[in-house]
Amino acid sequence: MLRMPFSVATWNINSVRLRMPIVERLLLEQAPDVLCLQETKVPDELFPEKAFRKLGYEHIAFHGQKGYHGVATVARRPIEVVEKRRFCEIDDSRHLSVTVRAGGKAILLHNFYVPAGGDEPDPEINRKFRHKLDFVAEMNAIRAEHDEVSGSILVGDLNIAPLEHDVWSHKQLLKVVSHTPVETERFEAMRLAGNWVDLMRLNVPHEQKLYTWWSYRAQDWEASDRGRRLDHVWSSPNLVPNFAGYEILRPARGWERPSDHVPVIARFDLE
């Protein structure tokens, strides 16, 4: 049976309108079948649809709001919106799921932007951190649905670096939001509860450093290399045999007016 290449990119773009030139560069150079964006920071009526359509991404779904948060999924093939889920009884735009057909499968594709959680890792005094923990708890309901003719993929800026070598210094970041034990333990428990496979670590040793984010605060991000893996690609177990690898586009952190996150592109060969 012929296999069909299928690629999904995920990128926290930190304002899609401001950074449209580098989004265009990504699409022209890498041409993923689907691009999932987070932190688009634009209400739906102002989303730059024309720019995407001009590049061949004519299938567009978004869940946005003015100035904050927001997710969008654009594709070169038809997509159908399944859900824009509300979390924690708060009307933030942090989730969008669509279906897309690839090979002989219907793929349910979740696009997430998990709350950052503020600076103080104490839910009793920091409501942002409490919100983050509550959000992750509600994500337990997002399951890796699959059968013989369908599968699930979950991508996005999940704002947690779960493993020791997903950060530049495990010891120094244990009390820093995104790598505290309460976050990493609940995050991994949620992933396992949903039967999700962490594709980025599938064939990469846990002792190998993996980063997708470098702070704007660093004077020379590349030299200091104090990164974190905050962006993730998961799938249902039945898609693992079709997983053909991924790329973290580290050079994009040095593009003009960059996001502090870089794109991750996952590739599949689907029957």
Coordinates of C-alpha atoms in Angstrom, one line a residue, residues 88-209:
C88 CA -11.7 26.4 33.7
E89 CA -14.9 28.4 33.0
I90 CA -12.7 31.1 31.5
D91 CA -13.3 32.5 28.0
D92 CA -9.6 32.4 26.9
S93 CA -8.9 31.2 23.4
R94 CA -6.6 28.3 24.1
H95 CA -7.9 25.2 22.2
L96 CA -8.9 24.3 18.8
S97 CA -9.5 20.9 17.3
V98 CA -10.0 20.0 13.7
T99 CA -10.2 16.8 11.6
V100 CA -8.0 16.4 8.5
R101 CA -7.7 13.4 6.2
A102 CA -4.3 12.0 5.4
G103 CA -3.7 8.7 3.7
G104 CA -6.6 6.5 4.6
K105 CA -7.0 8.0 8.1
A106 CA -9.1 10.8 9.6
I107 CA -6.8 12.7 12.0
L108 CA -8.2 14.5 15.0
L109 CA -5.7 17.4 15.5
H110 CA -5.7 19.3 18.8
N111 CA -4.0 22.7 19.0
F112 CA -3.3 23.9 22.5
Y113 CA -1.9 27.0 24.3
V114 CA -1.6 26.1 28.0
P115 CA -1.4 29.1 30.4
A116 CA 2.1 30.1 31.3
G117 CA 1.3 30.3 35.0
G118 CA 3.0 33.6 36.1
D119 CA 6.2 33.8 38.2
E120 CA 5.4 32.4 41.6
P121 CA 4.9 28.6 41.7
D122 CA 2.3 28.7 44.6
P123 CA -1.4 28.3 43.7
E124 CA -2.4 29.8 47.0
I125 CA -0.9 33.2 46.2
N126 CA -0.7 33.1 42.4
R127 CA -4.1 32.7 40.7
K128 CA -2.3 32.3 37.3
F129 CA -0.4 29.3 38.6
R130 CA -3.7 27.9 40.0
H131 CA -5.3 28.4 36.6
K132 CA -2.4 26.5 34.9
L133 CA -2.8 23.5 37.3
D134 CA -6.6 23.5 36.8
F135 CA -6.2 23.7 33.1
V136 CA -3.8 20.7 33.0
A137 CA -6.3 18.8 35.2
E138 CA -9.1 19.4 32.7
M139 CA -6.8 18.3 29.9
N140 CA -7.2 14.8 31.4
A141 CA -10.4 14.6 29.4
I142 CA -8.6 15.0 26.1
R143 CA -8.0 11.4 25.0
A144 CA -6.0 10.0 22.1
E145 CA -9.0 8.7 20.3
H146 CA -8.2 6.2 17.5
D147 CA -9.3 3.1 15.7
E148 CA -8.4 1.4 12.4
V149 CA -9.3 4.4 10.2
S150 CA -8.6 7.3 12.6
G151 CA -5.9 8.7 14.9
S152 CA -5.2 11.7 17.0
I153 CA -2.4 14.2 17.2
L154 CA -2.0 16.9 19.9
V155 CA 0.4 19.8 19.4
G156 CA 1.1 23.2 20.9
D157 CA 2.8 25.4 23.4
L158 CA 2.0 23.4 26.6
N159 CA 4.2 25.6 28.7
I160 CA 5.7 22.8 30.7
A161 CA 9.1 21.2 30.3
P162 CA 8.4 17.8 31.8
L163 CA 11.8 15.9 31.8
E164 CA 15.1 16.6 33.4
H165 CA 16.9 17.4 30.1
D166 CA 14.0 19.5 28.7
V167 CA 15.6 22.4 30.5
W168 CA 19.1 23.8 30.6
S169 CA 19.5 23.2 34.3
H170 CA 17.1 20.8 36.1
K171 CA 18.5 21.8 39.5
Q172 CA 18.3 25.5 39.0
L173 CA 14.8 25.4 37.5
L174 CA 13.0 23.1 40.0
K175 CA 11.5 26.2 41.6
V176 CA 10.8 28.0 38.3
V177 CA 7.4 27.9 36.7
S178 CA 7.3 25.4 33.8
H179 CA 9.6 22.9 35.5
T180 CA 8.3 22.6 39.1
P181 CA 7.6 19.1 40.3
V182 CA 3.9 19.8 40.8
E183 CA 3.6 20.8 37.1
T184 CA 5.8 18.1 35.6
E185 CA 4.2 15.3 37.6
R186 CA 0.6 16.4 36.8
F187 CA 1.6 17.0 33.1
E188 CA 3.0 13.5 32.7
A189 CA 0.0 11.9 34.6
M190 CA -2.3 13.8 32.2
R191 CA -0.4 12.6 29.1
L192 CA -0.5 9.0 30.3
A193 CA -4.2 9.2 31.3
G194 CA -5.0 10.3 27.7
N195 CA -2.9 7.5 26.3
W196 CA -0.7 10.0 24.4
V197 CA 2.7 9.2 23.1
D198 CA 5.4 11.9 23.4
L199 CA 6.8 11.7 19.9
M200 CA 9.7 14.1 20.4
R201 CA 11.2 11.8 23.0
L202 CA 10.2 8.6 21.2
N203 CA 13.7 7.9 19.7
V204 CA 15.7 10.6 21.6
P205 CA 17.5 9.5 24.8
H206 CA 16.2 11.2 27.9
E207 CA 19.7 12.5 28.7
Q208 CA 19.8 14.5 25.4
K209 CA 18.9 18.1 25.8

